[in-house]
CSV table of N, CA, C and O in Angstrom, one decimal:
chain,number,residue,atom,x,y,z
A,6,ARG,N,12.4,-3.1,0.3
A,6,ARG,CA,11.2,-3.0,-0.6
A,6,ARG,C,11.6,-2.8,-2.0
A,6,ARG,O,11.0,-3.3,-2.9
A,7,ASN,N,12.7,-2.0,-2.2
A,7,ASN,CA,13.2,-1.7,-3.6
A,7,ASN,C,13.7,-3.0,-4.2
A,7,ASN,O,13.5,-3.3,-5.4
A,8,LYS,N,14.3,-3.9,-3.4
A,8,LYS,CA,14.8,-5.2,-4.0
A,8,LYS,C,13.6,-6.0,-4.4
A,8,LYS,O,13.6,-6.7,-5.4
A,9,MET,N,12.5,-6.0,-3.6
A,9,MET,CA,11.3,-6.8,-4.0
A,9,MET,C,10.8,-6.3,-5.3
A,9,MET,O,10.3,-7.0,-6.1
A,10,ARG,N,10.7,-4.9,-5.4
A,10,ARG,CA,10.2,-4.4,-6.7
A,10,ARG,C,11.0,-4.8,-7.9
A,10,ARG,O,10.5,-5.2,-8.9
A,11,GLU,N,12.3,-4.7,-7.7
A,11,GLU,CA,13.2,-5.1,-8.8
A,11,GLU,C,13.1,-6.6,-9.2
A,11,GLU,O,13.1,-6.9,-10.3
A,12,THR,N,13.0,-7.4,-8.2
A,12,THR,CA,12.9,-8.9,-8.4
A,12,THR,C,11.5,-9.3,-8.9
A,12,THR,O,11.4,-10.1,-9.8
A,13,LEU,N,10.5,-8.8,-8.2
A,13,LEU,CA,9.1,-9.4,-8.4
A,13,LEU,C,8.2,-8.5,-9.3
A,13,LEU,O,7.2,-8.9,-9.8
A,14,GLY,N,8.6,-7.2,-9.5
A,14,GLY,CA,7.8,-6.3,-10.2
A,14,GLY,C,7.9,-6.3,-11.7
A,14,GLY,O,8.7,-7.1,-12.2
A,15,SER,N,7.2,-5.4,-12.4
A,15,SER,CA,7.3,-5.3,-13.8
A,15,SER,C,8.7,-4.8,-14.2
A,15,SER,O,9.3,-4.0,-13.5
A,16,LYS,N,9.2,-5.2,-15.3
A,16,LYS,CA,10.5,-4.7,-15.8
A,16,LYS,C,10.3,-3.4,-16.5
A,16,LYS,O,9.2,-3.1,-17.1
A,17,PRO,N,11.2,-2.4,-16.3
A,17,PRO,CA,11.1,-1.1,-16.9
A,17,PRO,C,10.9,-1.2,-18.4
A,17,PRO,O,11.5,-2.0,-19.1
A,18,GLY,N,9.9,-0.4,-18.9
A,18,GLY,CA,9.7,-0.4,-20.4
A,18,GLY,C,8.7,-1.5,-20.8
A,18,GLY,O,8.4,-1.6,-22.0
A,19,ALA,N,8.2,-2.3,-19.9
A,19,ALA,CA,7.4,-3.4,-20.3
A,19,ALA,C,5.9,-3.0,-20.6
A,19,ALA,O,5.1,-3.7,-21.1
A,20,GLY,N,5.6,-1.8,-20.2
A,20,GLY,CA,4.3,-1.2,-20.4
A,20,GLY,C,3.2,-1.8,-19.5
A,20,GLY,O,2.0,-1.8,-19.8
A,21,GLN,N,3.7,-2.4,-18.3
A,21,GLN,CA,2.8,-3.0,-17.4
A,21,GLN,C,2.9,-2.5,-16.0
A,21,GLN,O,4.0,-1.9,-15.6
A,22,PHE,N,1.9,-2.6,-15.2
A,22,PHE,CA,1.9,-2.3,-13.8
A,22,PHE,C,1.5,-3.6,-13.1
A,22,PHE,O,0.5,-4.2,-13.3
A,23,HIS,N,2.4,-4.1,-12.2
A,23,HIS,CA,2.2,-5.3,-11.4
A,23,HIS,C,1.4,-4.8,-10.2
A,23,HIS,O,1.9,-4.1,-9.3
A,24,LEU,N,0.1,-5.2,-10.1
A,24,LEU,CA,-0.8,-4.8,-9.1
A,24,LEU,C,-0.3,-5.0,-7.7
A,24,LEU,O,-0.7,-4.2,-6.8
A,25,LYS,N,0.5,-6.0,-7.5
A,25,LYS,CA,0.9,-6.3,-6.2
A,25,LYS,C,2.3,-5.7,-5.9
A,25,LYS,O,2.6,-5.1,-4.9
A,26,GLN,N,3.3,-5.8,-6.8
A,26,GLN,CA,4.7,-5.6,-6.5
A,26,GLN,C,5.2,-4.2,-7.0
A,26,GLN,O,6.2,-3.8,-6.4
A,27,ASP,N,4.6,-3.6,-7.9
A,27,ASP,CA,5.2,-2.3,-8.4
A,27,ASP,C,4.9,-1.2,-7.4
A,27,ASP,O,4.0,-1.3,-6.6
A,28,ALA,N,5.6,-0.1,-7.6
A,28,ALA,CA,5.4,1.1,-6.7
A,28,ALA,C,4.0,1.6,-6.8
A,28,ALA,O,3.4,1.7,-7.9
A,29,GLY,N,3.4,1.8,-5.6
A,29,GLY,CA,2.0,2.2,-5.6
A,29,GLY,C,1.0,1.0,-5.5
A,29,GLY,O,-0.2,1.2,-5.6
A,30,GLY,N,1.6,-0.2,-5.5
A,30,GLY,CA,0.7,-1.4,-5.5
A,30,GLY,C,0.3,-1.9,-4.1
A,30,GLY,O,0.6,-1.2,-3.1
A,31,LEU,N,-0.3,-3.1,-4.1
A,31,LEU,CA,-0.7,-3.7,-2.9
A,31,LEU,C,0.3,-3.8,-1.8
A,31,LEU,O,0.1,-3.6,-0.6
A,32,VAL,N,1.5,-4.3,-2.2
A,32,VAL,CA,2.5,-4.5,-1.2
A,32,VAL,C,3.0,-3.2,-0.5
A,32,VAL,O,3.3,-3.2,0.7
A,33,ASP,N,3.0,-2.1,-1.3
A,33,ASP,CA,3.3,-0.8,-0.7
A,33,ASP,C,2.3,-0.5,0.4
A,33,ASP,O,2.7,0.0,1.5
A,34,ILE,N,1.1,-0.7,0.1
A,34,ILE,CA,0.0,-0.4,1.1
A,34,ILE,C,0.2,-1.3,2.4
A,34,ILE,O,0.1,-0.8,3.5
A,35,GLU,N,0.5,-2.6,2.1
A,35,GLU,CA,0.7,-3.5,3.3
A,35,GLU,C,2.0,-3.1,4.1
A,35,GLU,O,2.0,-3.1,5.3
A,36,PHE,N,3.0,-2.6,3.4
A,36,PHE,CA,4.2,-2.1,4.1
A,36,PHE,C,3.9,-0.9,4.9
A,36,PHE,O,4.4,-0.7,6.1
A,37,ILE,N,3.1,0.1,4.4
A,37,ILE,CA,2.7,1.2,5.2
A,37,ILE,C,2.0,0.8,6.4
A,37,ILE,O,2.2,1.3,7.5
A,38,ALA,N,1.0,-0.1,6.3
A,38,ALA,CA,0.3,-0.6,7.4
A,38,ALA,C,1.2,-1.3,8.5
A,38,ALA,O,1.1,-1.0,9.7
A,39,GLN,N,2.1,-2.1,8.0
A,39,GLN,CA,3.0,-2.8,9.0
A,39,GLN,C,4.0,-1.8,9.6
A,39,GLN,O,4.2,-1.9,10.8
A,40,TYR,N,4.5,-0.9,8.9
A,40,TYR,CA,5.4,0.1,9.4
A,40,TYR,C,4.7,1.0,10.4
A,40,TYR,O,5.2,1.3,11.5
A,41,GLY,N,3.5,1.4,10.1
A,41,GLY,CA,2.7,2.2,11.0
A,41,GLY,C,2.4,1.5,12.2
A,41,GLY,O,2.4,2.1,13.3
A,42,ALA,N,2.0,0.2,12.1
A,42,ALA,CA,1.7,-0.6,13.3
A,42,ALA,C,2.9,-0.6,14.3
A,42,ALA,O,2.8,-0.5,15.5
A,43,LEU,N,4.1,-0.8,13.7
A,43,LEU,CA,5.3,-0.8,14.5
A,43,LEU,C,5.6,0.6,15.2
A,43,LEU,O,6.0,0.6,16.3
A,44,LEU,N,5.3,1.6,14.5
A,44,LEU,CA,5.5,3.0,15.0
A,44,LEU,C,4.5,3.2,16.2
A,44,LEU,O,4.9,3.9,17.2
A,45,CYS,N,3.3,2.7,16.1
A,45,CYS,CA,2.3,3.0,17.1
A,45,CYS,C,2.2,2.0,18.2
A,45,CYS,O,1.6,2.3,19.2
A,46,ALA,N,2.7,0.8,18.1
A,46,ALA,CA,2.4,-0.3,19.0
A,46,ALA,C,2.7,0.0,20.4
A,46,ALA,O,2.0,-0.4,21.3
A,47,ALA,N,3.8,0.7,20.7
A,47,ALA,CA,4.1,1.0,22.1
A,47,ALA,C,3.1,1.9,22.8
A,47,ALA,O,2.7,1.7,24.0
A,48,GLU,N,2.5,2.9,22.1
A,48,GLU,CA,1.6,3.8,22.7
A,48,GLU,C,0.1,3.4,22.4
A,48,GLU,O,-0.8,3.8,23.2
A,49,HIS,N,-0.1,2.6,21.4
A,49,HIS,CA,-1.5,2.2,21.0
A,49,HIS,C,-1.5,0.7,20.8
A,49,HIS,O,-1.6,0.2,19.7
A,50,GLU,N,-1.5,0.0,21.9
A,50,GLU,CA,-1.4,-1.5,21.8
A,50,GLU,C,-2.5,-2.1,21.1
A,50,GLU,O,-2.4,-3.2,20.5
A,51,SER,N,-3.7,-1.4,21.0
A,51,SER,CA,-4.9,-2.0,20.4
A,51,SER,C,-4.6,-2.2,18.9
A,51,SER,O,-5.3,-3.0,18.2
A,52,ILE,N,-3.6,-1.5,18.3
A,52,ILE,CA,-3.4,-1.7,16.9
A,52,ILE,C,-2.9,-3.1,16.6
A,52,ILE,O,-3.0,-3.6,15.5
A,53,LEU,N,-2.4,-3.8,17.6
A,53,LEU,CA,-1.8,-5.1,17.4
A,53,LEU,C,-2.9,-6.2,17.5
A,53,LEU,O,-2.7,-7.4,17.3
A,54,HIS,N,-4.1,-5.8,17.8
A,54,HIS,CA,-5.2,-6.8,17.9
A,54,HIS,C,-5.8,-7.3,16.6
A,54,HIS,O,-6.5,-8.2,16.6
A,55,SER,N,-5.4,-6.6,15.5
A,55,SER,CA,-5.8,-7.1,14.2
A,55,SER,C,-4.6,-7.3,13.3
A,55,SER,O,-3.7,-6.5,13.4
A,56,THR,N,-4.7,-8.3,12.5
A,56,THR,CA,-3.7,-8.5,11.4
A,56,THR,C,-4.2,-8.1,10.1
A,56,THR,O,-3.5,-8.1,9.1
A,57,ALA,N,-5.5,-7.7,10.0
A,57,ALA,CA,-6.1,-7.3,8.7
A,57,ALA,C,-5.5,-5.9,8.3
A,57,ALA,O,-5.7,-4.9,9.0
A,58,THR,N,-5.0,-5.8,7.1
A,58,THR,CA,-4.4,-4.6,6.6
A,58,THR,C,-5.4,-3.4,6.7
A,58,THR,O,-5.1,-2.3,7.1
A,59,ARG,N,-6.6,-3.7,6.2
A,59,ARG,CA,-7.6,-2.7,6.2
A,59,ARG,C,-7.9,-2.1,7.5
A,59,ARG,O,-8.1,-0.9,7.7
A,60,LYS,N,-8.0,-3.0,8.5
A,60,LYS,CA,-8.3,-2.5,9.9
A,60,LYS,C,-7.1,-1.7,10.4
A,60,LYS,O,-7.3,-0.7,11.1
A,61,ILE,N,-6.0,-2.1,10.2
A,61,ILE,CA,-4.8,-1.4,10.7
A,61,ILE,C,-4.7,0.0,10.0
A,61,ILE,O,-4.4,1.0,10.7
A,62,LEU,N,-5.0,0.1,8.7
A,62,LEU,CA,-5.0,1.4,8.1
A,62,LEU,C,-5.9,2.4,8.7
A,62,LEU,O,-5.5,3.5,8.9
A,63,LEU,N,-7.1,1.9,9.1
A,63,LEU,CA,-8.0,2.8,9.7
A,63,LEU,C,-7.5,3.3,11.1
A,63,LEU,O,-7.7,4.4,11.5
A,64,LYS,N,-6.9,2.4,11.8
A,64,LYS,CA,-6.3,2.7,13.1
A,64,LYS,C,-5.1,3.6,13.1
A,64,LYS,O,-4.8,4.3,14.1
A,65,LEU,N,-4.4,3.6,12.0
A,65,LEU,CA,-3.2,4.5,11.8
A,65,LEU,C,-3.6,6.0,11.9
A,65,LEU,O,-2.7,6.8,12.3
A,66,ALA,N,-4.8,6.3,11.6
A,66,ALA,CA,-5.2,7.7,11.7
A,66,ALA,C,-5.3,8.1,13.2
A,66,ALA,O,-5.0,9.2,13.6
A,67,ASP,N,-5.8,7.1,14.0
A,67,ASP,CA,-5.8,7.4,15.5
A,67,ASP,C,-4.5,7.6,16.1
A,67,ASP,O,-4.3,8.3,17.1
A,68,CYS,N,-3.5,7.0,15.5
A,68,CYS,CA,-2.1,7.1,16.0
A,68,CYS,C,-1.4,8.3,15.5
A,68,CYS,O,-0.3,8.6,16.0
A,69,GLY,N,-1.9,8.9,14.4
A,69,GLY,CA,-1.2,10.1,13.9
A,69,GLY,C,-0.2,9.7,12.8
A,69,GLY,O,0.5,10.6,12.3
A,70,VAL,N,-0.1,8.5,12.4
A,70,VAL,CA,0.8,8.1,11.4
A,70,VAL,C,0.3,8.6,10.0
A,70,VAL,O,1.0,9.0,9.1
A,71,LEU,N,-1.0,8.4,9.9
A,71,LEU,CA,-1.8,8.9,8.7
A,71,LEU,C,-2.8,9.9,9.1
A,71,LEU,O,-3.3,9.8,10.3
A,72,ASN,N,-3.2,10.8,8.3
A,72,ASN,CA,-4.4,11.6,8.6
A,72,ASN,C,-5.6,10.9,8.1
A,72,ASN,O,-5.4,9.8,7.4
A,73,ALA,N,-6.8,11.3,8.4
A,73,ALA,CA,-8.0,10.6,8.1
A,73,ALA,C,-8.1,10.4,6.6
A,73,ALA,O,-8.5,9.3,6.2
A,74,GLN,N,-7.8,11.4,5.8
A,74,GLN,CA,-7.9,11.3,4.4
A,74,GLN,C,-7.0,10.2,3.8
A,74,GLN,O,-7.3,9.4,3.0
A,75,GLN,N,-5.7,10.2,4.3
A,75,GLN,CA,-4.7,9.2,3.8
A,75,GLN,C,-5.2,7.8,4.2
A,75,GLN,O,-5.1,6.9,3.4
A,76,ALA,N,-5.7,7.7,5.4
A,76,ALA,CA,-6.1,6.3,5.8
A,76,ALA,C,-7.3,5.9,5.0
A,76,ALA,O,-7.3,4.7,4.5
A,77,ASP,N,-8.2,6.7,4.7
A,77,ASP,CA,-9.4,6.4,3.9
A,77,ASP,C,-9.0,6.1,2.5
A,77,ASP,O,-9.4,5.1,1.9
A,78,THR,N,-8.1,6.9,1.9
A,78,THR,CA,-7.6,6.6,0.6
A,78,THR,C,-6.9,5.3,0.5
A,78,THR,O,-7.2,4.5,-0.4
A,79,LEU,N,-6.0,5.0,1.4
A,79,LEU,CA,-5.3,3.7,1.3
A,79,LEU,C,-6.3,2.5,1.5
A,79,LEU,O,-6.2,1.5,0.9
A,80,PHE,N,-7.3,2.7,2.4
A,80,PHE,CA,-8.3,1.7,2.6
A,80,PHE,C,-9.1,1.4,1.4
A,80,PHE,O,-9.3,0.3,1.0
A,81,GLN,N,-9.5,2.5,0.7
A,81,GLN,CA,-10.3,2.3,-0.5
A,81,GLN,C,-9.5,1.7,-1.7
A,81,GLN,O,-9.9,0.9,-2.4
A,82,VAL,N,-8.2,2.2,-1.8
A,82,VAL,CA,-7.4,1.7,-2.9
A,82,VAL,C,-7.0,0.2,-2.6
A,82,VAL,O,-7.1,-0.6,-3.5
A,83,TYR,N,-6.8,-0.1,-1.4
A,83,TYR,CA,-6.5,-1.5,-1.0
A,83,TYR,C,-7.7,-2.4,-1.4
A,83,TYR,O,-7.5,-3.5,-2.0
A,84,ARG,N,-8.9,-2.0,-1.1
A,84,ARG,CA,-10.1,-2.7,-1.4
A,84,ARG,C,-10.2,-2.9,-3.0
A,84,ARG,O,-10.5,-4.0,-3.5
A,85,GLN,N,-10.0,-1.8,-3.7
A,85,GLN,CA,-10.0,-1.8,-5.1
A,85,GLN,C,-9.0,-2.8,-5.7
A,85,GLN,O,-9.3,-3.6,-6.6
A,86,TYR,N,-7.8,-2.7,-5.3
A,86,TYR,CA,-6.7,-3.6,-5.8
A,86,TYR,C,-7.1,-5.0,-5.5
A,86,TYR,O,-6.8,-5.9,-6.3
A,87,ARG,N,-7.5,-5.3,-4.3
A,87,ARG,CA,-7.9,-6.7,-3.9
A,87,ARG,C,-9.0,-7.2,-4.8
A,87,ARG,O,-8.9,-8.4,-5.3
A,88,GLU,N,-10.0,-6.4,-5.0
A,88,GLU,CA,-11.1,-6.9,-5.9
A,88,GLU,C,-10.6,-7.1,-7.3
A,88,GLU,O,-10.9,-8.2,-7.9
A,89,LEU,N,-9.8,-6.2,-7.9
A,89,LEU,CA,-9.2,-6.4,-9.2
A,89,LEU,C,-8.3,-7.7,-9.3
A,89,LEU,O,-8.4,-8.4,-10.2
A,90,SER,N,-7.5,-7.8,-8.2
A,90,SER,CA,-6.6,-9.0,-8.2
A,90,SER,C,-7.4,-10.3,-8.2
A,90,SER,O,-7.1,-11.2,-8.9
A,91,HIS,N,-8.5,-10.3,-7.4
A,91,HIS,CA,-9.4,-11.5,-7.4
A,91,HIS,C,-10.0,-11.7,-8.7
A,91,HIS,O,-10.1,-12.9,-9.2
A,92,GLN,N,-10.5,-10.7,-9.4
A,92,GLN,CA,-11.1,-10.8,-10.7
A,92,GLN,C,-10.2,-11.4,-11.7
A,92,GLN,O,-10.5,-12.3,-12.4
A,93,LEU,N,-8.9,-10.9,-11.7
A,93,LEU,CA,-7.9,-11.4,-12.6
A,93,LEU,C,-7.6,-12.9,-12.3
A,93,LEU,O,-7.4,-13.7,-13.2
A,94,ALA,N,-7.5,-13.2,-11.0
A,94,ALA,CA,-7.2,-14.6,-10.6
A,94,ALA,C,-8.3,-15.5,-11.1
A,94,ALA,O,-8.0,-16.6,-11.6
A,95,LEU,N,-9.5,-15.1,-10.9
A,95,LEU,CA,-10.6,-16.0,-11.3
A,95,LEU,C,-10.6,-16.2,-12.8
A,95,LEU,O,-11.1,-17.2,-13.3
A,96,GLN,N,-10.1,-15.3,-13.6
A,96,GLN,CA,-10.0,-15.4,-15.0
A,96,GLN,C,-8.7,-16.0,-15.5
A,96,GLN,O,-8.4,-16.1,-16.7
A,97,GLU,N,-7.9,-16.4,-14.5
A,97,GLU,CA,-6.6,-17.0,-14.7
A,97,GLU,C,-5.7,-16.1,-15.5
A,97,GLU,O,-4.9,-16.5,-16.3
A,98,LEU,N,-5.8,-14.8,-15.1
A,98,LEU,CA,-5.0,-13.8,-15.8
A,98,LEU,C,-3.9,-13.3,-14.8
A,98,LEU,O,-4.0,-13.4,-13.6
A,99,SER,N,-2.9,-12.7,-15.3
A,99,SER,CA,-1.7,-12.2,-14.5
A,99,SER,C,-2.2,-11.0,-13.7
A,99,SER,O,-3.1,-10.3,-14.0
A,100,SER,N,-1.4,-10.7,-12.7
A,100,SER,CA,-1.6,-9.5,-11.8
A,100,SER,C,-1.0,-8.3,-12.5
A,100,SER,O,-0.9,-7.2,-11.9
A,101,LYS,N,-0.5,-8.4,-13.7
A,101,LYS,CA,0.1,-7.3,-14.4
A,101,LYS,C,-1.0,-6.8,-15.4
A,101,LYS,O,-1.6,-7.5,-16.1
A,102,ILE,N,-1.2,-5.5,-15.2
A,102,ILE,CA,-2.2,-4.8,-16.1
A,102,ILE,C,-1.5,-3.7,-16.9
A,102,ILE,O,-0.3,-3.4,-16.6
A,103,ASP,N,-2.2,-3.1,-17.8
A,103,ASP,CA,-1.6,-2.1,-18.7
A,103,ASP,C,-1.2,-0.9,-17.8
A,103,ASP,O,-1.9,-0.5,-16.8
A,104,GLU,N,0.0,-0.4,-18.0
A,104,GLU,CA,0.6,0.6,-17.1
A,104,GLU,C,-0.3,1.9,-17.1
A,104,GLU,O,-0.1,2.8,-16.3
A,105,ASN,N,-1.1,2.1,-18.1
A,105,ASN,CA,-2.0,3.3,-18.2
A,105,ASN,C,-3.2,3.2,-17.3
A,105,ASN,O,-3.9,4.2,-17.1
A,106,ARG,N,-3.5,2.1,-16.7
A,106,ARG,CA,-4.6,1.9,-15.8
A,106,ARG,C,-4.2,2.3,-14.4
A,106,ARG,O,-3.1,2.1,-14.0
A,107,LEU,N,-5.1,2.9,-13.7
A,107,LEU,CA,-4.9,3.3,-12.3
A,107,LEU,C,-3.8,4.2,-12.0
A,107,LEU,O,-3.2,4.2,-10.9
A,108,THR,N,-3.4,5.0,-12.9
A,108,THR,CA,-2.2,5.9,-12.7
A,108,THR,C,-2.4,6.8,-11.6
A,108,THR,O,-1.5,7.0,-10.8
A,109,ASP,N,-3.6,7.5,-11.5
A,109,ASP,CA,-3.8,8.4,-10.4
A,109,ASP,C,-3.8,7.7,-9.1
A,109,ASP,O,-3.3,8.2,-8.1
A,110,THR,N,-4.4,6.5,-9.0
A,110,THR,CA,-4.5,5.7,-7.8
A,110,THR,C,-3.1,5.3,-7.3
A,110,THR,O,-2.8,5.5,-6.2
A,111,ARG,N,-2.3,4.9,-8.2
A,111,ARG,CA,-0.9,4.5,-7.9
A,111,ARG,C,-0.1,5.7,-7.4
A,111,ARG,O,0.6,5.6,-6.4
A,112,GLN,N,-0.3,6.8,-8.0
A,112,GLN,CA,0.4,8.0,-7.6
A,112,GLN,C,-0.1,8.5,-6.1
A,112,GLN,O,0.8,8.9,-5.3
A,113,GLN,N,-1.3,8.3,-5.8
A,113,GLN,CA,-1.8,8.6,-4.5
A,113,GLN,C,-1.1,7.7,-3.4
A,113,GLN,O,-0.7,8.2,-2.4
A,114,VAL,N,-1.0,6.5,-3.7
A,114,VAL,CA,-0.3,5.5,-2.8
A,114,VAL,C,1.2,5.9,-2.7
A,114,VAL,O,1.7,6.0,-1.6
A,115,GLN,N,1.8,6.2,-3.8
A,115,GLN,CA,3.2,6.6,-3.8
A,115,GLN,C,3.5,7.9,-3.0
A,115,GLN,O,4.4,8.0,-2.2
A,116,THR,N,2.5,8.9,-3.1
A,116,THR,CA,2.6,10.1,-2.4
A,116,THR,C,2.5,9.9,-0.9
A,116,THR,O,3.3,10.4,-0.1
A,117,ILE,N,1.5,9.1,-0.5
A,117,ILE,CA,1.4,8.7,0.9
A,117,ILE,C,2.6,8.0,1.5
A,117,ILE,O,3.1,8.3,2.6
A,118,TRP,N,3.1,7.1,0.7
A,118,TRP,CA,4.3,6.3,1.0
A,118,TRP,C,5.4,7.3,1.4
A,118,TRP,O,6.1,7.2,2.4
A,119,GLN,N,5.7,8.3,0.5
A,119,GLN,CA,6.7,9.2,0.7
A,119,GLN,C,6.5,10.1,1.9
A,119,GLN,O,7.4,10.4,2.7
A,120,ASP,N,5.2,10.5,2.1
A,120,ASP,CA,4.9,11.4,3.2
A,120,ASP,C,5.2,10.6,4.5
A,120,ASP,O,5.7,11.2,5.5
A,121,VAL,N,4.7,9.4,4.6
A,121,VAL,CA,4.9,8.6,5.9
A,121,VAL,C,6.4,8.4,6.1
A,121,VAL,O,6.8,8.6,7.3
A,122,LEU,N,7.1,8.0,5.2
A,122,LEU,CA,8.5,7.7,5.4
A,122,LEU,C,9.3,8.9,5.7
A,122,LEU,O,10.2,8.9,6.6
A,123,GLN,N,9.0,10.0,5.0
A,123,GLN,CA,9.8,11.3,5.3
A,123,GLN,C,9.4,11.8,6.6
A,123,GLN,O,10.3,12.3,7.4
A,124,GLN,N,8.1,11.8,7.0
A,124,GLN,CA,7.7,12.4,8.2
A,124,GLN,C,8.3,11.6,9.4
A,124,GLN,O,8.8,12.3,10.3
A,125,HIS,N,8.3,10.3,9.3
A,125,HIS,CA,8.8,9.6,10.5
A,125,HIS,C,10.3,9.4,10.5
A,125,HIS,O,10.9,9.2,11.5
A,126,ALA,N,10.9,9.5,9.3
A,126,ALA,CA,12.4,9.5,9.3
A,126,ALA,C,12.9,10.7,9.9
A,126,ALA,O,13.9,10.7,10.6
A,127,ALA,N,12.3,11.9,9.6
A,127,ALA,CA,12.7,13.1,10.3
A,127,ALA,C,12.5,13.1,11.8
A,127,ALA,O,13.3,13.6,12.5
A,128,THR,N,11.4,12.5,12.2
A,128,THR,CA,11.1,12.4,13.6
A,128,THR,C,12.1,11.5,14.3
A,128,THR,O,12.6,11.8,15.4
A,129,ASP,N,12.5,10.4,13.6
A,129,ASP,CA,13.5,9.5,14.2
A,129,ASP,C,14.9,10.2,14.4
A,129,ASP,O,15.6,9.9,15.3
A,130,ARG,N,15.2,11.1,13.5
A,130,ARG,CA,16.5,11.8,13.6
A,130,ARG,C,16.5,12.9,14.6
A,130,ARG,O,17.6,13.3,15.1
A,131,ALA,N,15.3,13.4,15.0
A,131,ALA,CA,15.2,14.5,15.9
A,131,ALA,C,15.5,14.1,17.3
A,131,ALA,O,15.7,13.0,17.7
């Protein structure tokens, strides 16, 4: 994921946030959903019945990968990012926005990212 950010994301100091590729963006949410689905699949096969990121996010709370608040936050942020991405595309604008926009939202995603990876990395080592 870090290589993707370096290659596809905003360059440091550019004053931009790439809605899809930068830390806390759409792709991070999609990675959380995919990672969580892999973690849950053996015990909760129903998570494999949908490929929609939003549906998977909501099911991750049932599996214990996310708590209900984290799942709802990611669901809402994902929806917000997708809407903004579509608006920008319709205006033929870049997915890069001013870095001062959505800072709290991006931080929420990054915090959940760290929580999920740290929680399950510790479980895997145990």
